[in-house]
Amino acid sequence: MPIDCGDYGSGSDSGGNNGGSSGGGGGGYNTPPPGNGGPPINLSPIECIVNLDCEDCGLPGDLNGDCTITYDEGRFNLFLQNLNGLQLSTFNNLNENSKTDVLNYLIANDFSERAKSFAMSAIDAWADAGEVNFEDEIINSLEGKALCIYNKLLSSSTGFKNAIKKFDGEFPVSHLSFKINNTLPSGNYGITKPPNNFNTTVEFSNTQLSNISDLGGAVAFAHEMIHAEIFRKMLSAAQKGNLDPANMTQQEQVAYVNSLRNNFPGIYDYYIERYKPTWNHNQMASHYRETIADIIEEFDDSSKSRQIYEDLSWVGLRILENGVTSIAWDVLTQSEKDRVLSNFNTHFFNGTSNCN
Ligand SMILES: [Zn+2]
């Protein structure tokens, strides 16, 4: 006789608790609770185990083949049901280790919305031959020059590594996906998209990166990481998976703005107080150039003078939109501006390129 899981299995599933007798159809396991709710009211997850007489039953959802559907396996089945067709076939074609990685990751994160979103992104990335790091919650679908620069930054720059680390499981506000997008407009080496569903995607164009030095590529990566970092701070203030005010109640919007003011006054100043569409480049020009310079100096083994790294940090932060220059740039003297542009030419557009 199967052990009945109380209201765990109540509802419409016709497969019910009849074990092998029902043959095909919905399968012989109990449906997980509706929605994404917690354990059933009257049973703990551990208690909620359905034992079946399982000779030949090929129990659907019994991932480890022990003829038992645990609560976590039930929740995992619900996760699988929410995948689209491509995601499901990608998942089904994974090796057992990768499948287990997904399951264990979701269990470790208690099937949170954020974790489920990461797992879905991971499956999307696998469909694209990307690489998934569940521990650091990073999805890497880079290739070519972008991948080469990324790997070199990770191995050479503690500043870059620390910037990445802020997105890992210890600070679970958002996870990162790195992708290739070779259709970015000329002169756009990378782009960081506004967060969506707890995911921040950073794209790089190998076509554009091929026009600049490796050091130039490192500038582009550092620049995009700052964009991602600003989004990460905003997400932590918003306490949401995205930053679109249209998806926030008025109460959430007020709490978001208050949290920005209290926790991230720099962002508040540029984003709320003196808002312009170009606000984040203005803020980066004023407050993040040292960070960019630090990252690329490490990348380059400090083989050049500090001034050169500081000058290269201006890439993308000098001119905002429509030819308008940033507040910080306007403060420089003409000879400083000339020196910066000369260093762009020598070290960004020209210079060593071993990554190809
Ligand atoms: Zn930018």
mmCIF file of C-alpha atoms and ligand atoms in Angstrom:
data_model
loop_
_atom_site.group_PDB
_atom_site.id
_atom_site.type_symbol
_atom_site.label_atom_id
_atom_site.label_comp_id
_atom_site.label_asym_id
_atom_site.label_seq_id
_atom_site.Cartn_x
_atom_site.Cartn_y
_atom_site.Cartn_z
ATOM 1 C CA MET A 1 0.000 0.000 0.000
ATOM 2 C CA PRO A 2 1.253 3.484 -0.778
ATOM 3 C CA ILE A 3 1.684 5.882 2.076
ATOM 4 C CA ASP A 4 -0.765 8.713 1.669
ATOM 5 C CA CYS A 5 0.692 12.176 1.857
ATOM 6 C CA GLY A 6 -2.384 13.905 3.154
ATOM 7 C CA ASP A 7 -3.386 16.865 1.034
ATOM 8 C CA TYR A 8 -0.089 16.722 -0.816
ATOM 9 C CA GLY A 9 -1.697 14.725 -3.555
ATOM 10 C CA SER A 10 -5.240 15.943 -3.382
ATOM 11 C CA GLY A 11 -6.692 17.601 -6.402
ATOM 12 C CA SER A 12 -6.971 16.667 -10.007
ATOM 13 C CA ASP A 13 -4.121 14.303 -10.752
ATOM 14 C CA SER A 14 -5.839 11.207 -12.002
ATOM 15 C CA GLY A 15 -2.670 9.135 -11.682
ATOM 16 C CA GLY A 16 -3.133 9.452 -7.972
ATOM 17 C CA ASN A 17 -1.628 7.013 -5.570
ATOM 18 C CA ASN A 18 -2.404 3.866 -7.415
ATOM 19 C CA GLY A 19 1.142 2.957 -8.226
ATOM 20 C CA GLY A 20 1.551 0.712 -11.187
ATOM 21 C CA SER A 21 -2.106 0.116 -11.799
ATOM 22 C CA SER A 22 -2.795 3.290 -13.697
ATOM 23 C CA GLY A 23 -0.374 2.597 -16.492
ATOM 24 C CA GLY A 24 0.361 5.672 -18.602
ATOM 25 C CA GLY A 25 -1.324 8.984 -18.112
ATOM 26 C CA GLY A 26 -0.256 11.340 -15.404
ATOM 27 C CA GLY A 27 2.135 8.948 -13.766
ATOM 28 C CA GLY A 28 2.061 7.522 -10.322
ATOM 29 C CA TYR A 29 3.333 10.337 -8.191
ATOM 30 C CA ASN A 30 1.625 13.001 -6.274
ATOM 31 C CA THR A 31 1.478 16.494 -7.659
ATOM 32 C CA PRO A 32 3.569 19.008 -5.722
ATOM 33 C CA PRO A 33 1.605 21.709 -3.936
ATOM 34 C CA PRO A 34 0.012 24.264 -6.261
ATOM 35 C CA GLY A 35 1.853 27.495 -6.921
ATOM 36 C CA ASN A 36 5.308 27.741 -5.474
ATOM 37 C CA GLY A 37 4.259 27.355 -1.912
ATOM 38 C CA GLY A 38 6.059 25.711 0.954
ATOM 39 C CA PRO A 39 5.487 22.246 2.314
ATOM 40 C CA PRO A 40 1.959 20.970 2.768
ATOM 41 C CA ILE A 41 0.427 22.237 5.928
ATOM 42 C CA ASN A 42 0.231 19.020 7.845
ATOM 43 C CA LEU A 43 3.438 17.267 6.791
ATOM 44 C CA SER A 44 7.106 18.155 6.740
ATOM 45 C CA PRO A 45 8.987 17.639 3.482
ATOM 46 C CA ILE A 46 10.803 14.683 5.007
ATOM 47 C CA GLU A 47 7.542 13.090 6.056
ATOM 48 C CA CYS A 48 6.016 13.726 2.701
ATOM 49 C CA ILE A 49 7.449 10.778 0.878
ATOM 50 C CA VAL A 50 5.392 8.537 -1.313
ATOM 51 C CA ASN A 51 6.509 4.959 -1.379
ATOM 52 C CA LEU A 52 5.315 2.880 -4.226
ATOM 53 C CA ASP A 53 5.609 -0.710 -5.111
ATOM 54 C CA CYS A 54 7.725 0.189 -8.061
ATOM 55 C CA GLU A 55 8.715 -2.850 -10.003
ATOM 56 C CA ASP A 56 8.628 -1.748 -13.620
ATOM 57 C CA CYS A 57 6.787 1.411 -12.756
ATOM 58 C CA GLY A 58 9.507 3.745 -14.111
ATOM 59 C CA LEU A 59 8.189 6.341 -11.760
ATOM 60 C CA PRO A 60 8.129 9.729 -13.502
ATOM 61 C CA GLY A 61 10.004 12.343 -11.500
ATOM 62 C CA ASP A 62 11.921 9.757 -9.490
ATOM 63 C CA LEU A 63 15.256 11.295 -10.341
ATOM 64 C CA ASN A 64 17.527 8.983 -8.391
ATOM 65 C CA GLY A 65 15.569 5.870 -9.219
ATOM 66 C CA ASP A 66 14.875 4.828 -5.653
ATOM 67 C CA CYS A 67 11.182 4.366 -6.363
ATOM 68 C CA THR A 68 10.377 7.261 -4.092
ATOM 69 C CA ILE A 69 9.305 10.775 -4.930
ATOM 70 C CA THR A 70 10.663 13.102 -2.313
ATOM 71 C CA TYR A 71 9.284 16.547 -1.689
ATOM 72 C CA ASP A 72 12.302 18.063 -3.480
ATOM 73 C CA GLU A 73 11.813 15.786 -6.451
ATOM 74 C CA GLY A 74 8.205 16.929 -6.526
ATOM 75 C CA ARG A 75 9.279 20.575 -6.521
ATOM 76 C CA PHE A 76 11.820 19.811 -9.197
ATOM 77 C CA ASN A 77 9.147 18.281 -11.371
ATOM 78 C CA LEU A 78 7.134 21.453 -11.034
ATOM 79 C CA PHE A 79 10.209 23.397 -12.151
ATOM 80 C CA LEU A 80 10.549 21.138 -15.189
ATOM 81 C CA GLN A 81 6.897 21.638 -16.051
ATOM 82 C CA ASN A 82 7.530 25.370 -16.346
ATOM 83 C CA LEU A 83 10.310 24.989 -18.910
ATOM 84 C CA ASN A 84 9.569 25.705 -22.532
ATOM 85 C CA GLY A 85 10.004 23.012 -25.176
ATOM 86 C CA LEU A 86 13.588 23.887 -26.076
ATOM 87 C CA GLN A 87 14.610 24.117 -22.425
ATOM 88 C CA LEU A 88 13.042 20.777 -21.642
ATOM 89 C CA SER A 89 14.709 18.989 -24.527
ATOM 90 C CA THR A 90 18.025 20.643 -23.611
ATOM 91 C CA PHE A 91 17.605 19.426 -20.053
ATOM 92 C CA ASN A 92 16.676 15.915 -21.129
ATOM 93 C CA ASN A 93 19.832 15.717 -23.238
ATOM 94 C CA LEU A 94 22.149 16.754 -20.400
ATOM 95 C CA ASN A 95 24.422 14.208 -18.801
ATOM 96 C CA GLU A 96 23.473 12.935 -15.365
ATOM 97 C CA ASN A 97 26.061 15.117 -13.614
ATOM 98 C CA SER A 98 24.629 18.311 -15.062
ATOM 99 C CA LYS A 99 21.084 17.256 -14.248
ATOM 100 C CA THR A 100 22.150 16.565 -10.688
ATOM 101 C CA ASP A 101 23.888 19.956 -10.539
ATOM 102 C CA VAL A 102 20.624 21.672 -11.417
ATOM 103 C CA LEU A 103 18.663 19.660 -8.872
ATOM 104 C CA ASN A 104 21.176 20.175 -6.073
ATOM 105 C CA TYR A 105 21.467 23.870 -6.804
ATOM 106 C CA LEU A 106 17.696 24.329 -6.603
ATOM 107 C CA ILE A 107 17.467 22.332 -3.392
ATOM 108 C CA ALA A 108 20.323 24.293 -1.820
ATOM 109 C CA ASN A 109 18.511 27.517 -2.690
ATOM 110 C CA ASP A 110 15.128 26.221 -1.562
ATOM 111 C CA PHE A 111 13.658 26.623 -5.048
ATOM 112 C CA SER A 112 13.581 30.412 -4.703
ATOM 113 C CA GLU A 113 12.352 32.460 -7.666
ATOM 114 C CA ARG A 114 15.871 33.787 -8.142
ATOM 115 C CA ALA A 115 17.367 30.293 -8.141
ATOM 116 C CA LYS A 116 14.783 28.975 -10.579
ATOM 117 C CA SER A 117 15.518 31.909 -12.872
ATOM 118 C CA PHE A 118 19.241 31.121 -12.716
ATOM 119 C CA ALA A 119 18.614 27.443 -13.428
ATOM 120 C CA MET A 120 16.517 28.365 -16.462
ATOM 121 C CA SER A 121 19.249 30.711 -17.696
ATOM 122 C CA ALA A 122 21.724 27.871 -17.168
ATOM 123 C CA ILE A 123 19.648 25.546 -19.344
ATOM 124 C CA ASP A 124 19.382 28.282 -22.004
ATOM 125 C CA ALA A 125 23.155 28.678 -21.868
ATOM 126 C CA TRP A 126 23.727 24.942 -22.261
ATOM 127 C CA ALA A 127 21.557 25.026 -25.371
ATOM 128 C CA ASP A 128 24.045 27.637 -26.606
ATOM 129 C CA ALA A 129 27.167 25.679 -25.564
ATOM 130 C CA GLY A 130 27.702 28.068 -22.653
ATOM 131 C CA GLU A 131 29.407 27.235 -19.390
ATOM 132 C CA VAL A 132 27.575 27.290 -16.071
ATOM 133 C CA ASN A 133 29.145 27.843 -12.690
ATOM 134 C CA PHE A 134 26.528 27.042 -10.067
ATOM 135 C CA GLU A 135 28.787 27.914 -7.168
ATOM 136 C CA ASP A 136 29.482 31.453 -8.354
ATOM 137 C CA GLU A 137 26.183 31.747 -10.226
ATOM 138 C CA ILE A 138 27.885 32.889 -13.390
ATOM 139 C CA ILE A 139 26.882 31.854 -16.884
ATOM 140 C CA ASN A 140 29.614 32.210 -19.435
ATOM 141 C CA SER A 141 28.748 31.924 -23.114
ATOM 142 C CA LEU A 142 31.709 33.957 -24.293
ATOM 143 C CA GLU A 143 34.071 32.828 -27.003
ATOM 144 C CA GLY A 144 37.004 34.136 -29.030
ATOM 145 C CA LYS A 145 38.657 37.369 -27.987
ATOM 146 C CA ALA A 146 36.020 38.197 -25.385
ATOM 147 C CA LEU A 147 36.545 34.847 -23.645
ATOM 148 C CA CYS A 148 40.317 35.261 -23.785
ATOM 149 C CA ILE A 149 40.154 38.691 -22.136
ATOM 150 C CA TYR A 150 37.634 37.498 -19.559
ATOM 151 C CA ASN A 151 39.837 34.561 -18.555
ATOM 152 C CA LYS A 152 42.903 36.751 -18.383
ATOM 153 C CA LEU A 153 41.053 39.262 -16.203
ATOM 154 C CA LEU A 154 39.877 36.523 -13.853
ATOM 155 C CA SER A 155 43.379 35.145 -13.473
ATOM 156 C CA SER A 156 45.230 38.463 -13.241
ATOM 157 C CA SER A 157 42.969 41.014 -11.618
ATOM 158 C CA THR A 158 41.752 40.717 -8.033
ATOM 159 C CA GLY A 159 39.689 43.851 -8.674
ATOM 160 C CA PHE A 160 37.811 42.152 -11.497
ATOM 161 C CA LYS A 161 37.453 38.899 -9.565
ATOM 162 C CA ASN A 162 36.037 40.773 -6.595
ATOM 163 C CA ALA A 163 33.610 42.622 -8.849
ATOM 164 C CA ILE A 164 32.390 39.267 -10.165
ATOM 165 C CA LYS A 165 32.261 37.806 -6.674
ATOM 166 C CA LYS A 166 29.680 40.344 -5.611
ATOM 167 C CA PHE A 167 27.237 38.490 -7.837
ATOM 168 C CA ASP A 168 27.845 35.049 -6.389
ATOM 169 C CA GLY A 169 25.652 33.088 -4.041
ATOM 170 C CA GLU A 170 26.777 35.001 -0.984
ATOM 171 C CA PHE A 171 25.182 38.204 -2.225
ATOM 172 C CA PRO A 172 22.202 36.789 -4.030
ATOM 173 C CA VAL A 173 20.670 39.885 -5.576
ATOM 174 C CA SER A 174 21.329 39.085 -9.198
ATOM 175 C CA HIS A 175 23.352 36.649 -11.207
ATOM 176 C CA LEU A 176 25.464 37.388 -14.236
ATOM 177 C CA SER A 177 25.315 36.056 -17.772
ATOM 178 C CA PHE A 178 28.097 36.819 -20.232
ATOM 179 C CA LYS A 179 27.165 36.510 -23.902
ATOM 180 C CA ILE A 180 28.468 37.345 -27.341
ATOM 181 C CA ASN A 181 26.572 39.839 -29.473
ATOM 182 C CA ASN A 182 28.431 40.600 -32.676
ATOM 183 C CA THR A 183 25.714 42.954 -33.896
ATOM 184 C CA LEU A 184 26.560 45.803 -31.516
ATOM 185 C CA PRO A 185 27.031 49.112 -33.360
ATOM 186 C CA SER A 186 30.496 50.251 -34.356
ATOM 187 C CA GLY A 187 32.501 51.487 -31.375
ATOM 188 C CA ASN A 188 30.289 49.571 -28.904
ATOM 189 C CA TYR A 189 32.430 46.813 -27.429
ATOM 190 C CA GLY A 190 29.971 45.712 -24.800
ATOM 191 C CA ILE A 191 26.558 46.388 -23.342
ATOM 192 C CA THR A 192 25.006 45.639 -19.960
ATOM 193 C CA LYS A 193 21.289 45.081 -20.100
ATOM 194 C CA PRO A 194 18.968 46.209 -17.319
ATOM 195 C CA PRO A 195 18.315 43.319 -14.944
ATOM 196 C CA ASN A 196 15.457 41.021 -15.742
ATOM 197 C CA ASN A 197 14.177 38.286 -13.470
ATOM 198 C CA PHE A 198 17.255 38.502 -11.185
ATOM 199 C CA ASN A 199 19.551 38.169 -14.187
ATOM 200 C CA THR A 200 21.976 40.791 -15.477
ATOM 201 C CA THR A 201 23.260 40.051 -18.970
ATOM 202 C CA VAL A 202 26.518 41.525 -20.237
ATOM 203 C CA GLU A 203 27.169 41.192 -23.951
ATOM 204 C CA PHE A 204 30.402 41.722 -25.878
ATOM 205 C CA SER A 205 31.062 42.009 -29.581
ATOM 206 C CA ASN A 206 34.080 40.123 -30.864
ATOM 207 C CA THR A 207 33.707 42.058 -34.099
ATOM 208 C CA GLN A 208 34.238 45.332 -32.244
ATOM 209 C CA LEU A 209 36.813 43.964 -29.799
ATOM 210 C CA SER A 210 38.939 42.885 -32.767
ATOM 211 C CA ASN A 211 39.532 46.589 -33.513
ATOM 212 C CA ILE A 212 41.212 47.322 -30.178
ATOM 213 C CA SER A 213 44.103 46.083 -28.032
ATOM 214 C CA ASP A 214 43.795 43.479 -25.288
ATOM 215 C CA LEU A 215 44.175 46.277 -22.771
ATOM 216 C CA GLY A 216 41.358 48.081 -24.568
ATOM 217 C CA GLY A 217 39.232 44.952 -24.218
ATOM 218 C CA ALA A 218 39.992 44.911 -20.490
ATOM 219 C CA VAL A 219 38.753 48.512 -20.281
ATOM 220 C CA ALA A 220 35.523 47.433 -21.977
ATOM 221 C CA PHE A 221 35.060 44.566 -19.483
ATOM 222 C CA ALA A 222 35.802 46.782 -16.476
ATOM 223 C CA HIS A 223 33.388 49.406 -17.806
ATOM 224 C CA GLU A 224 30.566 46.882 -18.216
ATOM 225 C CA MET A 225 31.249 45.393 -14.780
ATOM 226 C CA ILE A 226 30.683 48.832 -13.273
ATOM 227 C CA HIS A 227 27.336 49.042 -15.077
ATOM 228 C CA ALA A 228 26.451 45.625 -13.680
ATOM 229 C CA GLU A 229 27.602 46.681 -10.206
ATOM 230 C CA ILE A 230 25.385 49.780 -10.284
ATOM 231 C CA PHE A 231 22.435 47.603 -11.333
ATOM 232 C CA ARG A 232 23.268 45.158 -8.532
ATOM 233 C CA LYS A 233 23.105 47.956 -5.966
ATOM 234 C CA MET A 234 19.821 49.176 -7.412
ATOM 235 C CA LEU A 235 18.347 45.673 -7.279
ATOM 236 C CA SER A 236 19.320 45.333 -3.666
ATOM 237 C CA ALA A 237 17.554 48.630 -2.978
ATOM 238 C CA ALA A 238 14.498 47.602 -5.002
ATOM 239 C CA GLN A 239 14.274 44.110 -3.483
ATOM 240 C CA LYS A 240 12.937 42.916 -6.822
ATOM 241 C CA GLY A 241 14.142 40.881 -9.791
ATOM 242 C CA ASN A 242 14.009 43.881 -12.111
ATOM 243 C CA LEU A 243 14.059 47.664 -11.879
ATOM 244 C CA ASP A 244 11.103 48.614 -14.028
ATOM 245 C CA PRO A 245 8.943 50.986 -11.948
ATOM 246 C CA ALA A 246 5.951 49.784 -13.977
ATOM 247 C CA ASN A 247 6.319 46.450 -12.193
ATOM 248 C CA MET A 248 6.347 48.051 -8.750
ATOM 249 C CA THR A 249 3.460 49.138 -6.637
ATOM 250 C CA GLN A 250 3.529 52.739 -5.523
ATOM 251 C CA GLN A 251 4.547 51.554 -2.087
ATOM 252 C CA GLU A 252 7.437 49.555 -3.548
ATOM 253 C CA GLN A 253 8.542 52.576 -5.576
ATOM 254 C CA VAL A 254 8.643 54.765 -2.486
ATOM 255 C CA ALA A 255 10.579 52.134 -0.535
ATOM 256 C CA TYR A 256 12.989 51.753 -3.471
ATOM 257 C CA VAL A 257 13.740 55.480 -3.678
ATOM 258 C CA ASN A 258 14.141 55.714 0.087
ATOM 259 C CA SER A 259 16.489 52.759 0.105
ATOM 260 C CA LEU A 260 18.587 54.300 -2.680
ATOM 261 C CA ARG A 261 18.813 57.537 -0.739
ATOM 262 C CA ASN A 262 19.845 55.794 2.463
ATOM 263 C CA ASN A 263 22.149 53.112 1.089
ATOM 264 C CA PHE A 264 23.465 54.388 -2.234
ATOM 265 C CA PRO A 265 23.519 58.184 -2.063
ATOM 266 C CA GLY A 266 25.755 58.413 -5.147
ATOM 267 C CA ILE A 267 23.230 56.550 -7.278
ATOM 268 C CA TYR A 268 20.365 58.476 -5.694
ATOM 269 C CA ASP A 269 22.086 61.746 -6.550
ATOM 270 C CA TYR A 270 22.551 60.942 -10.244
ATOM 271 C CA TYR A 271 19.526 58.731 -10.856
ATOM 272 C CA ILE A 272 16.848 60.554 -8.855
ATOM 273 C CA GLU A 273 17.998 64.037 -7.872
ATOM 274 C CA ARG A 274 19.443 65.144 -11.194
ATOM 275 C CA TYR A 275 18.125 62.503 -13.522
ATOM 276 C CA LYS A 276 19.160 62.431 -17.165
ATOM 277 C CA PRO A 277 19.028 59.429 -19.502
ATOM 278 C CA THR A 278 22.821 59.432 -19.426
ATOM 279 C CA TRP A 279 22.972 59.496 -15.651
ATOM 280 C CA ASN A 280 24.988 56.334 -15.164
ATOM 281 C CA HIS A 281 27.857 57.359 -17.425
ATOM 282 C CA ASN A 282 27.981 60.690 -15.643
ATOM 283 C CA GLN A 283 28.161 58.910 -12.322
ATOM 284 C CA MET A 284 30.773 56.459 -13.561
ATOM 285 C CA ALA A 285 32.894 59.314 -14.937
ATOM 286 C CA SER A 286 32.819 61.032 -11.562
ATOM 287 C CA HIS A 287 33.123 58.070 -9.208
ATOM 288 C CA TYR A 288 34.285 54.851 -10.872
ATOM 289 C CA ARG A 289 37.276 55.728 -13.031
ATOM 290 C CA GLU A 290 39.741 54.751 -10.293
ATOM 291 C CA THR A 291 38.091 51.327 -10.071
ATOM 292 C CA ILE A 292 38.414 50.829 -13.817
ATOM 293 C CA ALA A 293 42.044 51.993 -13.734
ATOM 294 C CA ASP A 294 42.816 49.542 -10.887
ATOM 295 C CA ILE A 295 41.336 46.592 -12.785
ATOM 296 C CA ILE A 296 43.170 47.265 -16.038
ATOM 297 C CA GLU A 297 46.452 48.081 -14.304
ATOM 298 C CA GLU A 298 46.421 44.643 -12.690
ATOM 299 C CA PHE A 299 45.433 43.081 -16.008
ATOM 300 C CA ASP A 300 48.445 44.777 -17.591
ATOM 301 C CA ASP A 301 50.857 43.859 -14.773
ATOM 302 C CA SER A 302 51.489 47.546 -14.054
ATOM 303 C CA SER A 303 53.808 47.580 -17.054
ATOM 304 C CA LYS A 304 52.874 51.182 -17.892
ATOM 305 C CA SER A 305 52.597 54.350 -15.847
ATOM 306 C CA ARG A 306 49.515 54.774 -13.640
ATOM 307 C CA GLN A 307 48.545 57.820 -15.686
ATOM 308 C CA ILE A 308 47.949 55.664 -18.755
ATOM 309 C CA TYR A 309 45.476 53.407 -16.930
ATOM 310 C CA GLU A 310 43.671 56.400 -15.489
ATOM 311 C CA ASP A 311 43.464 57.965 -18.931
ATOM 312 C CA LEU A 312 42.135 54.772 -20.527
ATOM 313 C CA SER A 313 39.383 54.615 -17.905
ATOM 314 C CA TRP A 314 37.825 57.572 -19.758
ATOM 315 C CA VAL A 315 36.828 55.369 -22.674
ATOM 316 C CA GLY A 316 33.040 55.534 -22.967
ATOM 317 C CA LEU A 317 32.782 58.165 -20.226
ATOM 318 C CA ARG A 318 33.957 61.240 -22.080
ATOM 319 C CA ILE A 319 31.076 61.799 -24.462
ATOM 320 C CA LEU A 320 27.597 60.866 -23.305
ATOM 321 C CA GLU A 321 24.852 61.171 -25.907
ATOM 322 C CA ASN A 322 24.490 63.539 -28.823
ATOM 323 C CA GLY A 323 28.024 64.811 -28.376
ATOM 324 C CA VAL A 324 27.390 66.100 -24.853
ATOM 325 C CA THR A 325 30.431 65.598 -22.655
ATOM 326 C CA SER A 326 30.308 64.332 -19.080
ATOM 327 C CA ILE A 327 30.480 66.653 -16.108
ATOM 328 C CA ALA A 328 33.798 65.184 -14.986
ATOM 329 C CA TRP A 329 35.383 65.499 -18.445
ATOM 330 C CA ASP A 330 34.459 69.163 -18.698
ATOM 331 C CA VAL A 331 36.609 69.895 -15.669
ATOM 332 C CA LEU A 332 39.829 68.708 -17.336
ATOM 333 C CA THR A 333 42.274 71.191 -18.853
ATOM 334 C CA GLN A 334 42.894 71.110 -22.582
ATOM 335 C CA SER A 335 46.348 69.557 -22.142
ATOM 336 C CA GLU A 336 44.875 66.817 -19.942
ATOM 337 C CA LYS A 337 42.229 66.112 -22.570
ATOM 338 C CA ASP A 338 44.913 65.964 -25.263
ATOM 339 C CA ARG A 339 46.971 63.520 -23.217
ATOM 340 C CA VAL A 340 43.957 61.250 -22.632
ATOM 341 C CA LEU A 341 43.098 61.171 -26.334
ATOM 342 C CA SER A 342 46.698 60.488 -27.262
ATOM 343 C CA ASN A 343 46.753 57.540 -24.838
ATOM 344 C CA PHE A 344 43.507 56.238 -26.349
ATOM 345 C CA ASN A 345 45.235 56.186 -29.682
ATOM 346 C CA THR A 346 48.454 54.547 -28.509
ATOM 347 C CA HIS A 347 47.119 51.992 -26.021
ATOM 348 C CA PHE A 348 43.426 51.421 -26.761
ATOM 349 C CA PHE A 349 43.064 51.519 -30.529
ATOM 350 C CA ASN A 350 46.623 50.320 -30.992
ATOM 351 C CA GLY A 351 48.831 48.243 -28.744
ATOM 352 C CA THR A 352 49.330 44.570 -28.030
ATOM 353 C CA SER A 353 46.654 42.104 -29.029
ATOM 354 C CA ASN A 354 47.416 38.482 -28.158
ATOM 355 C CA CYS A 355 43.789 37.526 -27.610
ATOM 356 C CA ASN A 356 42.164 36.714 -30.892
HETATM 357 ZN ZN ZN B 1 28.605 52.256 -20.609
#
